Coordinates of C-alpha atoms in Angstrom, one line a residue:
Chain R
M1 CA -43.1 31.5 -32.3
P2 CA -39.3 29.5 -33.3
L3 CA -39.3 26.7 -30.6
S4 CA -36.5 26.4 -27.5
F5 CA -35.2 23.7 -26.2
T6 CA -33.7 22.9 -22.5
P7 CA -31.4 20.0 -21.9
V8 CA -31.7 18.2 -18.8
I9 CA -28.8 16.8 -17.7
G10 CA -28.2 14.0 -14.9
L11 CA -25.4 12.7 -14.0
E12 CA -23.6 9.3 -12.5
I13 CA -19.8 9.7 -11.4
H14 CA -18.1 6.2 -10.0
V15 CA -15.3 6.7 -8.4
Q16 CA -12.5 3.5 -7.5
L17 CA -11.4 4.1 -3.6
A18 CA -7.3 4.4 -2.9
T19 CA -7.5 1.6 -0.8
V20 CA -5.2 -0.4 -0.7
S21 CA -6.7 -3.9 -0.9
K22 CA -10.1 -4.8 -2.8
L23 CA -14.0 -4.3 -1.3
F24 CA -14.6 -7.9 0.5
C25 CA -11.5 -9.4 0.0
S26 CA -7.1 -8.5 0.6
C27 CA -6.4 -8.6 -2.9
S28 CA -4.5 -5.7 -4.1
T29 CA -6.2 -2.6 -6.0
D30 CA -3.5 -1.9 -7.7
Y31 CA -4.2 -3.3 -10.9
I32 CA -2.6 -1.2 -14.1
G33 CA -0.1 -2.5 -15.8
Q34 CA -0.3 -5.6 -13.3
K35 CA -0.1 -9.3 -14.9
P36 CA -4.1 -10.1 -15.8
N37 CA -5.6 -12.3 -12.9
T38 CA -2.9 -12.2 -10.1
N39 CA -5.1 -10.4 -7.5
V40 CA -7.3 -12.5 -7.5
C41 CA -9.0 -14.7 -4.9
P42 CA -11.2 -17.6 -4.4
V43 CA -13.7 -14.4 -2.9
C44 CA -13.0 -12.0 -6.3
L45 CA -13.2 -15.0 -8.3
G46 CA -17.0 -16.2 -6.7
L47 CA -15.9 -19.4 -5.8
P48 CA -18.3 -21.7 -3.8
G49 CA -18.0 -21.2 -0.2
T50 CA -16.0 -17.7 0.1
L51 CA -17.6 -14.5 2.0
P52 CA -17.4 -11.4 2.1
V53 CA -15.3 -9.0 4.5
L54 CA -16.2 -4.7 4.4
N55 CA -13.0 -3.2 3.7
G56 CA -13.8 -0.3 6.5
R57 CA -11.2 2.1 5.0
A58 CA -13.5 1.8 1.6
V59 CA -17.1 3.0 4.1
E60 CA -14.3 5.6 5.8
F61 CA -13.6 7.3 2.4
A62 CA -17.1 6.9 1.1
T63 CA -19.0 8.6 4.1
K64 CA -15.8 11.3 4.2
T65 CA -16.8 12.2 0.8
A66 CA -20.9 12.2 1.3
L67 CA -20.3 14.9 4.2
A68 CA -18.1 17.1 1.6
L69 CA -21.3 16.4 -0.8
N70 CA -23.2 18.0 3.0
C71 CA -25.2 14.0 2.4
R72 CA -27.0 12.7 4.9
V73 CA -25.4 9.8 5.9
R74 CA -26.9 6.8 7.1
N75 CA -26.3 5.2 10.5
R76 CA -27.7 2.1 8.7
T77 CA -27.9 0.6 5.0
R78 CA -27.4 -2.0 3.6
F79 CA -25.6 -4.4 0.4
H80 CA -27.8 -5.5 -2.3
R81 CA -26.7 -8.2 -5.2
K82 CA -27.6 -6.5 -8.8
N83 CA -28.2 -9.6 -10.8
Y84 CA -26.9 -9.9 -14.3
F85 CA -24.9 -12.5 -16.1
Y86 CA -22.0 -11.0 -18.4
P87 CA -18.5 -12.4 -18.0
D88 CA -17.4 -9.8 -16.4
L89 CA -18.6 -10.7 -12.7
P90 CA -17.8 -13.9 -11.7
K91 CA -20.1 -14.2 -9.6
A92 CA -23.0 -13.4 -11.7
Y93 CA -23.8 -10.5 -9.5
Q94 CA -22.2 -7.3 -8.3
I95 CA -22.5 -6.3 -4.8
S96 CA -23.9 -2.9 -4.7
Q97 CA -26.5 -0.5 -2.8
Y98 CA -29.7 -0.4 -3.5
D99 CA -33.0 1.3 -1.4
L100 CA -30.7 2.4 1.3
P101 CA -28.1 3.9 -0.3
L102 CA -24.8 5.7 2.4
A103 CA -25.8 8.6 1.0
V104 CA -28.7 10.7 0.4
G105 CA -29.8 14.4 -0.6
G106 CA -26.2 16.4 -0.7
Y107 CA -25.5 18.7 -3.4
V108 CA -22.3 20.7 -4.9
E109 CA -22.0 24.8 -5.6
L110 CA -20.9 25.3 -8.8
T111 CA -20.0 29.3 -10.1
E112 CA -21.7 30.2 -13.6
A113 CA -18.8 31.7 -15.4
D114 CA -21.2 35.4 -14.6
G115 CA -19.8 34.4 -11.1
S116 CA -23.2 33.7 -9.7
K117 CA -23.8 30.3 -7.7
R118 CA -25.8 27.4 -8.7
R119 CA -26.8 24.3 -6.7
I120 CA -26.6 21.0 -8.5
G121 CA -28.6 18.3 -5.9
I122 CA -26.7 15.0 -5.1
Q123 CA -29.3 12.1 -5.2
R124 CA -27.2 9.3 -4.0
L125 CA -23.5 8.5 -2.9
H126 CA -23.7 4.3 -2.4
L127 CA -20.5 1.4 -2.3
E128 CA -20.7 -1.1 -4.7
E129 CA -18.0 -3.5 -6.1
D130 CA -15.5 -2.8 -10.0
T131 CA -16.0 -5.3 -12.2
G132 CA -13.3 -7.0 -14.0
K133 CA -12.0 -6.3 -17.8
L134 CA -13.1 -7.9 -21.2
V135 CA -11.0 -7.7 -24.1
H136 CA -13.0 -8.7 -27.2
I137 CA -10.9 -10.8 -29.3
A138 CA -11.7 -10.8 -33.6
S139 CA -10.4 -12.5 -36.7
D140 CA -9.6 -9.3 -38.1
G141 CA -8.8 -6.8 -34.5
R142 CA -12.3 -5.8 -34.9
L143 CA -14.4 -5.5 -31.8
S144 CA -17.7 -6.3 -33.9
G145 CA -18.4 -10.1 -34.5
A146 CA -15.6 -11.1 -31.8
L147 CA -15.4 -14.7 -31.9
Y148 CA -14.4 -14.5 -28.2
S149 CA -13.7 -12.6 -25.4
L150 CA -10.4 -12.6 -22.7
V151 CA -11.6 -11.2 -19.3
D152 CA -8.8 -10.0 -16.2
Y153 CA -10.3 -9.9 -13.3
N154 CA -7.2 -7.6 -11.9
R155 CA -10.3 -4.9 -11.2
A156 CA -13.2 -7.3 -10.3
G157 CA -14.2 -6.0 -7.0
I158 CA -11.7 -3.0 -6.2
P159 CA -14.4 -0.4 -4.3
L160 CA -16.4 1.8 -6.1
M161 CA -18.1 5.0 -4.9
E162 CA -21.4 6.0 -7.0
I163 CA -22.0 9.3 -6.5
V164 CA -25.1 10.2 -8.3
S165 CA -26.6 13.7 -9.1
A166 CA -30.1 15.1 -9.2
P167 CA -31.4 16.1 -13.0
D168 CA -30.5 19.6 -11.9
I169 CA -27.5 20.5 -14.8
T170 CA -28.7 22.3 -18.3
S171 CA -25.9 22.8 -19.8
P172 CA -22.2 20.9 -21.2
A173 CA -20.4 23.5 -19.1
Q174 CA -22.2 23.2 -16.3
A175 CA -21.5 19.4 -16.4
K176 CA -17.8 19.8 -16.9
E177 CA -17.9 22.3 -13.8
Y178 CA -19.4 19.5 -11.6
V179 CA -17.0 17.1 -12.6
A180 CA -13.9 19.3 -12.3
R181 CA -15.1 19.6 -8.5
L182 CA -16.0 16.6 -8.1
R183 CA -12.7 15.4 -9.4
Q184 CA -11.2 17.6 -7.6
L185 CA -12.6 17.2 -4.1
V186 CA -12.0 13.5 -3.9
R187 CA -8.3 13.9 -4.2
Y188 CA -8.3 16.9 -1.9
L189 CA -10.0 14.2 0.5
G190 CA -6.9 11.8 -0.7
V191 CA -10.4 9.0 -1.3
S192 CA -9.1 8.9 -5.5
D193 CA -6.9 9.6 -8.3
G194 CA -9.4 10.9 -10.0
D195 CA -7.9 10.0 -13.2
M196 CA -10.3 9.8 -16.0
E197 CA -8.5 8.7 -19.0
S198 CA -7.4 5.5 -16.2
G199 CA -10.7 4.8 -15.8
S200 CA -10.4 5.8 -11.9
L201 CA -13.2 8.0 -12.4
R202 CA -16.3 7.9 -15.0
V203 CA -18.8 9.7 -16.0
D204 CA -22.4 8.6 -17.8
A205 CA -24.8 11.4 -18.7
N206 CA -28.3 11.0 -18.6
I207 CA -29.4 13.8 -20.7
S208 CA -33.1 14.0 -22.5
V209 CA -34.7 17.5 -24.1
K210 CA -37.5 19.2 -23.3
V211 CA -39.2 21.6 -25.5
S212 CA -41.1 24.6 -25.1
D213 CA -44.1 23.4 -26.7
G214 CA -44.4 21.5 -23.4
R215 CA -42.5 18.3 -25.4
W216 CA -40.2 16.1 -23.2
G217 CA -38.2 13.9 -25.7
K218 CA -36.6 10.6 -23.4
K219 CA -33.6 10.6 -22.1
S220 CA -30.5 8.9 -23.6
E221 CA -27.6 7.3 -20.8
I222 CA -24.0 8.8 -23.1
K223 CA -21.1 6.3 -21.8
N224 CA -17.1 6.2 -22.9
M225 CA -16.6 10.0 -21.8
N226 CA -13.0 9.7 -21.0
S227 CA -12.0 13.2 -20.4
L228 CA -13.7 16.8 -19.1
R229 CA -13.1 17.7 -22.9
A230 CA -15.2 14.9 -23.8
I231 CA -18.4 15.2 -21.2
E232 CA -18.4 19.0 -22.6
R233 CA -18.6 17.9 -26.6
A234 CA -20.4 14.4 -26.2
L235 CA -23.7 16.3 -24.4
E236 CA -23.1 19.3 -26.7
Y237 CA -23.2 16.3 -29.7
E238 CA -26.2 15.1 -27.9
I239 CA -28.4 18.5 -27.4
E240 CA -27.7 19.2 -31.2
R241 CA -28.7 15.6 -32.0
Q242 CA -31.5 15.5 -29.7
S243 CA -32.7 19.2 -30.5
S244 CA -33.0 18.8 -34.0
M245 CA -35.1 15.5 -33.6
L246 CA -37.3 17.2 -31.7
A247 CA -37.4 20.2 -34.2
R248 CA -38.9 18.3 -36.7
G249 CA -41.1 16.3 -34.6
E250 CA -39.4 13.0 -34.6
E251 CA -39.7 11.0 -31.3
V252 CA -36.2 10.8 -29.2
E253 CA -35.4 7.2 -28.3
Q254 CA -34.6 5.6 -25.2
E255 CA -31.1 4.3 -25.4
T256 CA -27.9 4.1 -24.7
R257 CA -25.5 5.3 -26.9
H258 CA -21.8 5.4 -26.5
W259 CA -19.1 8.7 -27.1
D260 CA -16.8 8.2 -30.5
D261 CA -14.2 11.2 -29.1
A262 CA -12.6 10.5 -32.8
A263 CA -15.4 11.0 -34.7
G264 CA -17.0 13.8 -32.4
V265 CA -20.0 11.7 -32.5
T266 CA -22.4 9.5 -29.9
R267 CA -23.8 5.8 -31.1
S268 CA -26.6 4.2 -30.2
S269 CA -25.2 0.8 -29.2
R270 CA -27.3 -2.1 -30.5
S271 CA -27.1 -4.8 -28.2
K272 CA -29.2 -7.1 -28.7
E273 CA -32.6 -6.2 -26.4
E274 CA -32.6 -8.6 -23.8
A275 CA -34.6 -9.0 -20.7
H276 CA -33.4 -6.3 -18.2
D277 CA -34.3 -8.1 -14.6
Y278 CA -31.5 -7.3 -12.4
R279 CA -33.7 -8.8 -9.6
Y280 CA -31.9 -7.3 -6.9
F281 CA -32.2 -8.3 -3.4
P282 CA -30.6 -8.2 0.1
E283 CA -27.3 -9.5 0.1
P284 CA -27.5 -12.6 2.5
D285 CA -23.8 -13.4 2.9
L286 CA -23.1 -9.2 4.8
L287 CA -25.0 -8.4 7.9
P288 CA -26.0 -3.9 7.5
L289 CA -23.5 -1.4 7.5
V290 CA -23.0 -0.2 10.6
L291 CA -22.1 3.4 11.6
E292 CA -20.8 4.3 15.1
E293 CA -21.6 8.1 15.9
G294 CA -18.2 8.0 17.2
F295 CA -17.1 7.3 13.4
L296 CA -18.9 9.6 12.1
E297 CA -17.0 12.2 14.5
E298 CA -14.4 11.1 13.7
I299 CA -14.8 11.7 10.2
A300 CA -16.1 14.8 11.0
E301 CA -13.0 15.8 13.0
S302 CA -10.0 14.0 9.9
M303 CA -11.4 16.9 7.5
P304 CA -8.9 18.7 5.1
E305 CA -10.5 21.9 4.7
L306 CA -12.5 21.8 1.1
P307 CA -11.5 22.7 -2.0
W308 CA -13.5 25.7 -2.1
E309 CA -13.1 26.8 1.1
V310 CA -9.8 26.7 0.2
F311 CA -10.5 29.6 -3.0
K312 CA -12.4 31.3 -0.6
R313 CA -9.7 31.8 1.7
F314 CA -8.3 32.6 -0.7
E315 CA -10.0 35.6 -2.3
E316 CA -10.8 37.2 1.4
V317 CA -7.8 36.7 3.4
Y318 CA -5.0 37.1 1.0
G319 CA -6.6 39.4 -1.9
I320 CA -5.5 37.3 -4.9
E321 CA -8.2 37.8 -7.8
P322 CA -10.7 34.9 -8.6
E323 CA -9.3 33.4 -11.3
D324 CA -5.7 32.9 -9.6
A325 CA -7.3 31.4 -6.9
A326 CA -9.2 29.3 -8.9
L327 CA -5.6 28.6 -10.4
L328 CA -4.1 28.0 -6.8
S329 CA -6.8 26.0 -4.9
E330 CA -7.2 24.0 -7.4
R331 CA -5.1 21.2 -6.6
R332 CA -4.0 20.5 -2.6
D333 CA -0.3 21.0 -3.2
V334 CA -0.3 24.1 -4.6
A335 CA -2.3 25.0 -2.6
A336 CA -0.3 24.3 0.7
Y337 CA 3.1 25.5 -1.4
F338 CA 1.4 28.7 -1.8
E339 CA 0.3 29.3 1.6
A340 CA 4.2 28.0 2.5
C341 CA 5.4 31.0 0.7
V342 CA 2.8 33.4 1.9
K343 CA 4.3 32.3 5.5
A344 CA 7.6 33.0 4.2
G345 CA 7.3 36.5 4.1
A346 CA 6.3 36.4 0.4
S347 CA 3.6 39.1 -1.1
P348 CA 0.8 36.7 -2.2
D349 CA 0.2 38.5 -5.3
K350 CA 3.9 37.7 -6.3
A351 CA 4.0 34.4 -5.1
A352 CA 0.5 33.2 -7.2
N353 CA 2.1 35.1 -10.2
W354 CA 5.2 33.3 -10.0
I355 CA 3.4 29.6 -9.0
K356 CA 1.0 29.9 -11.6
T357 CA 3.6 30.6 -14.5
E358 CA 7.2 29.6 -13.9
L359 CA 5.8 26.4 -11.2
F360 CA 3.0 25.2 -13.2
R361 CA 6.1 25.7 -16.3
V362 CA 8.2 23.4 -14.4
M363 CA 5.3 20.6 -12.3
N364 CA 4.5 20.3 -16.1
E365 CA 7.5 19.4 -17.5
C366 CA 8.8 17.0 -14.3
K367 CA 4.8 16.2 -13.8
C368 CA 6.0 16.1 -9.8
S369 CA 3.7 17.2 -7.2
A370 CA 4.6 20.4 -6.1
D371 CA 4.8 18.7 -2.4
D372 CA 8.3 17.2 -3.9
F373 CA 8.9 19.9 -5.8
P374 CA 13.3 19.9 -5.5
V375 CA 12.4 24.6 -5.0
R376 CA 11.0 24.7 -1.6
P377 CA 8.7 27.4 -1.1
E378 CA 11.3 29.5 1.3
A379 CA 13.9 29.3 -0.9
L380 CA 11.6 30.6 -3.7
T381 CA 10.5 33.0 -0.9
E382 CA 14.1 34.3 -0.3
L383 CA 14.4 33.8 -4.8
L384 CA 11.4 36.5 -4.7
R385 CA 12.9 38.6 -2.1
K386 CA 16.1 39.6 -4.1
V387 CA 13.7 40.5 -6.9
E388 CA 11.7 42.8 -5.3
Q389 CA 14.8 44.0 -3.4
G390 CA 16.2 44.8 -7.0
D391 CA 19.1 42.8 -6.6
L392 CA 18.3 40.0 -9.7
S393 CA 15.7 41.1 -12.6
A394 CA 12.6 38.8 -13.3
T395 CA 14.1 37.3 -16.5
A396 CA 17.6 36.4 -13.9
A397 CA 15.0 35.4 -11.6
K398 CA 13.5 32.6 -14.2
D399 CA 17.0 31.6 -15.2
V400 CA 18.4 30.7 -11.7
F401 CA 14.7 29.5 -10.8
G402 CA 15.0 27.2 -14.0
L403 CA 18.1 25.9 -12.6
M404 CA 17.1 25.6 -8.5
A405 CA 14.3 23.6 -10.2
G406 CA 15.9 21.3 -13.0
Q407 CA 19.4 21.0 -11.3
G408 CA 18.8 21.3 -7.6
L409 CA 20.7 23.6 -6.6
R410 CA 20.8 26.0 -4.0
L411 CA 19.9 29.7 -4.4
D412 CA 23.2 31.0 -4.1
E413 CA 24.6 27.9 -6.4
A414 CA 22.5 28.9 -8.6
I415 CA 22.7 33.0 -9.0
K416 CA 26.7 31.6 -9.4
A417 CA 26.0 28.6 -12.2
A418 CA 23.3 31.3 -14.0
G419 CA 26.4 33.5 -14.1
V420 CA 24.3 36.7 -12.8
S421 CA 25.6 38.6 -10.5
V422 CA 23.3 40.0 -7.7
G423 CA 23.2 43.2 -8.0
K424 CA 22.2 45.3 -10.9
V425 CA 24.5 46.5 -14.0
S426 CA 24.1 50.4 -14.0
G427 CA 26.4 53.2 -14.3
G428 CA 29.8 53.0 -16.1
A429 CA 29.5 48.9 -16.5
L430 CA 25.9 49.2 -18.1
K431 CA 27.6 51.7 -19.7
D432 CA 31.0 49.5 -20.9
I433 CA 28.3 47.2 -22.2
I434 CA 26.2 49.8 -24.4
D435 CA 30.1 51.2 -26.3
E436 CA 30.0 46.9 -27.0
V437 CA 26.9 46.8 -28.4
L438 CA 27.1 50.0 -30.7
R439 CA 30.6 49.2 -31.9
E440 CA 29.5 45.6 -33.2
N441 CA 26.1 47.2 -34.5
A442 CA 27.5 49.6 -37.1
E443 CA 25.4 49.8 -39.8
V444 CA 22.3 50.0 -37.1
I445 CA 23.0 53.3 -35.6
E446 CA 24.0 54.9 -39.5
D447 CA 19.9 54.0 -39.8
I448 CA 19.0 55.4 -36.6
K449 CA 20.9 58.4 -37.5
S450 CA 20.1 58.6 -41.1
G451 CA 16.2 58.9 -39.6
R452 CA 15.3 55.5 -41.7
D453 CA 13.8 54.3 -38.0
K454 CA 10.9 56.1 -37.8
K455 CA 9.1 54.0 -36.2
G456 CA 12.1 53.7 -33.3
K457 CA 12.2 49.4 -34.2
K458 CA 16.0 49.6 -34.3
V459 CA 16.6 51.8 -31.3
K460 CA 14.3 48.7 -29.4
F461 CA 16.2 46.2 -31.1
L462 CA 19.6 47.9 -29.4
Q463 CA 18.0 48.4 -26.2
G464 CA 17.3 44.3 -26.3
L465 CA 20.3 43.5 -27.2
V466 CA 21.7 45.4 -23.7
M467 CA 19.4 43.9 -22.0
R468 CA 20.6 40.5 -22.9
R469 CA 24.0 41.0 -22.4
T470 CA 23.6 42.4 -19.2
K471 CA 21.5 39.2 -18.6
G472 CA 19.0 40.9 -17.4
Q473 CA 20.1 42.6 -14.6
A474 CA 20.0 45.8 -16.0
D475 CA 17.3 48.4 -15.3
P476 CA 15.6 49.3 -18.8
Q477 CA 14.5 52.7 -18.0
E478 CA 18.6 53.6 -17.9
V479 CA 19.3 51.4 -20.8
S480 CA 17.0 53.9 -22.5
E481 CA 18.7 56.5 -21.3
L482 CA 22.4 55.7 -21.9
L483 CA 21.9 54.6 -25.1
D484 CA 19.8 57.8 -26.5
E485 CA 23.0 59.2 -25.0
S486 CA 24.9 57.4 -26.9
L487 CA 23.6 57.7 -29.8
N488 CA 23.0 61.2 -29.4
N489 CA 27.2 61.5 -29.0
Chain N
M1 CA -51.9 -17.6 -9.0
A2 CA -51.6 -18.3 -12.4
I3 CA -48.4 -18.3 -14.0
S4 CA -48.3 -18.8 -17.4
E5 CA -45.4 -20.7 -19.6
A6 CA -44.2 -16.4 -20.5
D7 CA -43.5 -16.2 -17.2
V8 CA -41.2 -19.0 -17.5
R9 CA -39.3 -18.1 -20.2
R10 CA -38.5 -15.1 -18.9
V11 CA -37.4 -16.2 -15.6
A12 CA -35.4 -19.4 -18.1
L13 CA -34.0 -16.7 -19.7
L14 CA -32.8 -14.6 -17.1
A15 CA -31.3 -17.7 -14.9
R16 CA -29.7 -18.7 -18.7
L17 CA -31.6 -22.0 -18.9
E18 CA -33.0 -23.7 -21.6
V19 CA -36.8 -25.2 -21.0
T20 CA -38.0 -27.3 -23.5
D21 CA -41.9 -26.7 -24.4
E22 CA -42.7 -29.4 -22.2
E23 CA -41.3 -28.4 -19.2
A24 CA -42.8 -25.0 -19.1
R25 CA -45.7 -26.2 -19.2
S26 CA -44.8 -28.2 -16.1
L27 CA -42.9 -25.6 -14.5
A28 CA -45.6 -23.3 -14.9
E29 CA -48.0 -25.4 -12.5
H30 CA -45.2 -25.7 -9.8
F31 CA -44.1 -22.2 -9.6
G32 CA -48.0 -21.6 -9.7
K33 CA -48.0 -23.5 -6.6
I34 CA -45.3 -22.4 -4.7
L35 CA -46.4 -19.0 -4.7
E36 CA -50.2 -19.8 -3.5
H37 CA -48.1 -20.8 -0.7
F38 CA -46.0 -18.3 -0.4
H39 CA -49.4 -16.2 -1.3
R40 CA -50.8 -17.6 2.6
L41 CA -48.2 -14.9 3.8
Q42 CA -50.2 -12.5 2.8
E43 CA -53.6 -13.7 5.8
L44 CA -51.0 -11.8 8.5
E45 CA -51.0 -8.9 10.0
L46 CA -47.4 -7.7 9.2
S47 CA -48.1 -4.1 8.6
E48 CA -46.5 -2.8 11.8
V49 CA -43.1 -5.1 10.6
D50 CA -40.2 -4.2 8.9
P51 CA -40.1 -5.9 5.6
F52 CA -35.9 -6.4 6.1
S53 CA -34.4 -5.7 8.9
L54 CA -32.1 -3.7 9.9
E55 CA -31.5 -4.3 13.6
G56 CA -28.5 -6.2 15.3
P57 CA -25.4 -6.3 15.3
G58 CA -23.0 -4.8 11.7
T59 CA -21.5 -6.9 9.1
P60 CA -17.8 -6.5 10.5
W61 CA -15.1 -4.2 8.6
R62 CA -11.3 -5.7 8.2
S63 CA -8.5 -3.1 8.2
D64 CA -7.2 -2.4 4.3
E65 CA -4.3 -4.6 3.7
A66 CA -3.3 -6.3 1.1
K67 CA -2.4 -9.9 1.0
P68 CA -2.2 -11.8 -2.2
W69 CA -3.4 -14.9 -2.6
G70 CA -0.9 -18.0 -4.1
G71 CA -3.3 -19.8 -5.5
R72 CA -3.9 -17.9 -8.9
D73 CA -2.5 -20.7 -11.3
E74 CA -4.8 -23.3 -9.9
I75 CA -7.6 -22.2 -10.5
L76 CA -7.0 -20.2 -14.5
S77 CA -5.4 -24.0 -14.5
E78 CA -9.4 -25.8 -13.6
A79 CA -10.8 -22.8 -16.4
P80 CA -12.5 -24.7 -19.0
R81 CA -10.3 -22.5 -22.0
R82 CA -7.4 -19.9 -21.4
E83 CA -5.1 -18.4 -22.9
G84 CA -1.9 -17.5 -21.1
D85 CA -3.1 -15.4 -18.3
F86 CA -6.7 -14.2 -19.3
F87 CA -9.9 -16.8 -19.1
V88 CA -11.8 -16.9 -21.5
V89 CA -15.8 -16.8 -22.9
P90 CA -18.0 -16.7 -25.5
R91 CA -18.0 -13.6 -27.8
I92 CA -20.6 -11.6 -25.9
V93 CA -20.0 -8.7 -28.2
E94 CA -23.6 -8.6 -31.0
E95 CA -23.2 -8.6 -34.0
E96 CA -23.7 -4.0 -35.2

């Protein structure tokens, strides 16, 4: 019997919290593109005689996320010191949480491709501080063989929330989906920008492979996956690597591996084997972390509608197809935009269609949010109404929308600027345009009349020309009828 | 409580300290005596006592406001080595 291989995957996600100041000092967290070592102070540089003071907002953000993930939040926890020597931490320890994390035992529900639901457990969620950044300088610019390293502590001390999943994930696609849901959640909650590329959300994966003959390979820890696609590819690669080793009867070594996105492979990080002993002990500079009942109630009350709740509501209340409901609920700003359109009187289907095509297209171009999109939901609804009433063709409406979005014109101004008169071109006016087009394409008419247009392609071509000249404001049915009439005369 | 010289070397490595053979021998003996002393706590009846109390007041929270600190140049200039705005540390990436 051929062997089968089952991957066992758990993910550790570090999320930078969107506070304005660091976790234990008042330095700014705005570090991207800043001059090195400007957001630093004696606390985050670990100078003697300083004491950390906890940022309440960070506790609030972590608690909010924990509750949204169905975790049990503890009223009393504490911080620990995780000791290690590496220059990204000036204190030689990281303040983190160890035996008593802020929250334990939650879950995220994923929807599989076939529509079935699957729960991925959350083992723990805790608070800790981010590290500084190192730049390695080598004579030839390579990472290996660096002569020395430069350190920037602007990032050191930024609040991180670490979310550890249970080893419940069984495929790369599921891992990707899990991260996508968590990213969506932190964005909905406004607790992080969730940007993977800039490192606001960082994912490490623990992955091992079980064999049907009872063997179970050791796990690898995969780092450096900087996009959802990278997570999927790295895990696919790793499953293949481990499975084929096990198939050959080899042992999988427990190790840390780095994903090389360009090469499409994971590589063992051959750091010299060193004694790894973090010697955790309770942080003596901080008293226990206490969450009062009132605080927990406030957080629960301030909880916005969660993305999966919005998805469900769009499906159930507005009858939106699951695929569209997923697109519309993906971002909170888009979901709010859609709902505002429906509230203003747009039909949910039409608004959904328009948003997932036209709105998304322009939003992609301008990289803007739906919250400050130049065409407000009320204006879009009005535009949709004109299409529905037959005042504007869908094509003309797209031009009008483009002008409203691109130049910030009002609906009436945009209609004028697009050169489309409101109301269909039909009857005599349409007949005039058809005659004009026919006059200009005498040889095409010749082809049609002499029976060389067997597939009707040339007639279609003429129809297209007419539609274009009417700026899409004619009824295609009428164009076809009038054109046939003219051609048969 | 017996502490070996290997134990001493391991602790020294974790703390990034160098020890000579002579120091390792004498520290092993020293550590042993310290641990022996603390071992006496085992004689106490502590089965009902929480090993680290979470009782009492919680750590204070501050409001989330960013305040720049003005002394970064002073700290950078105190660094053993700097390059522009960076602190410089010995190379920490291992050879392949």
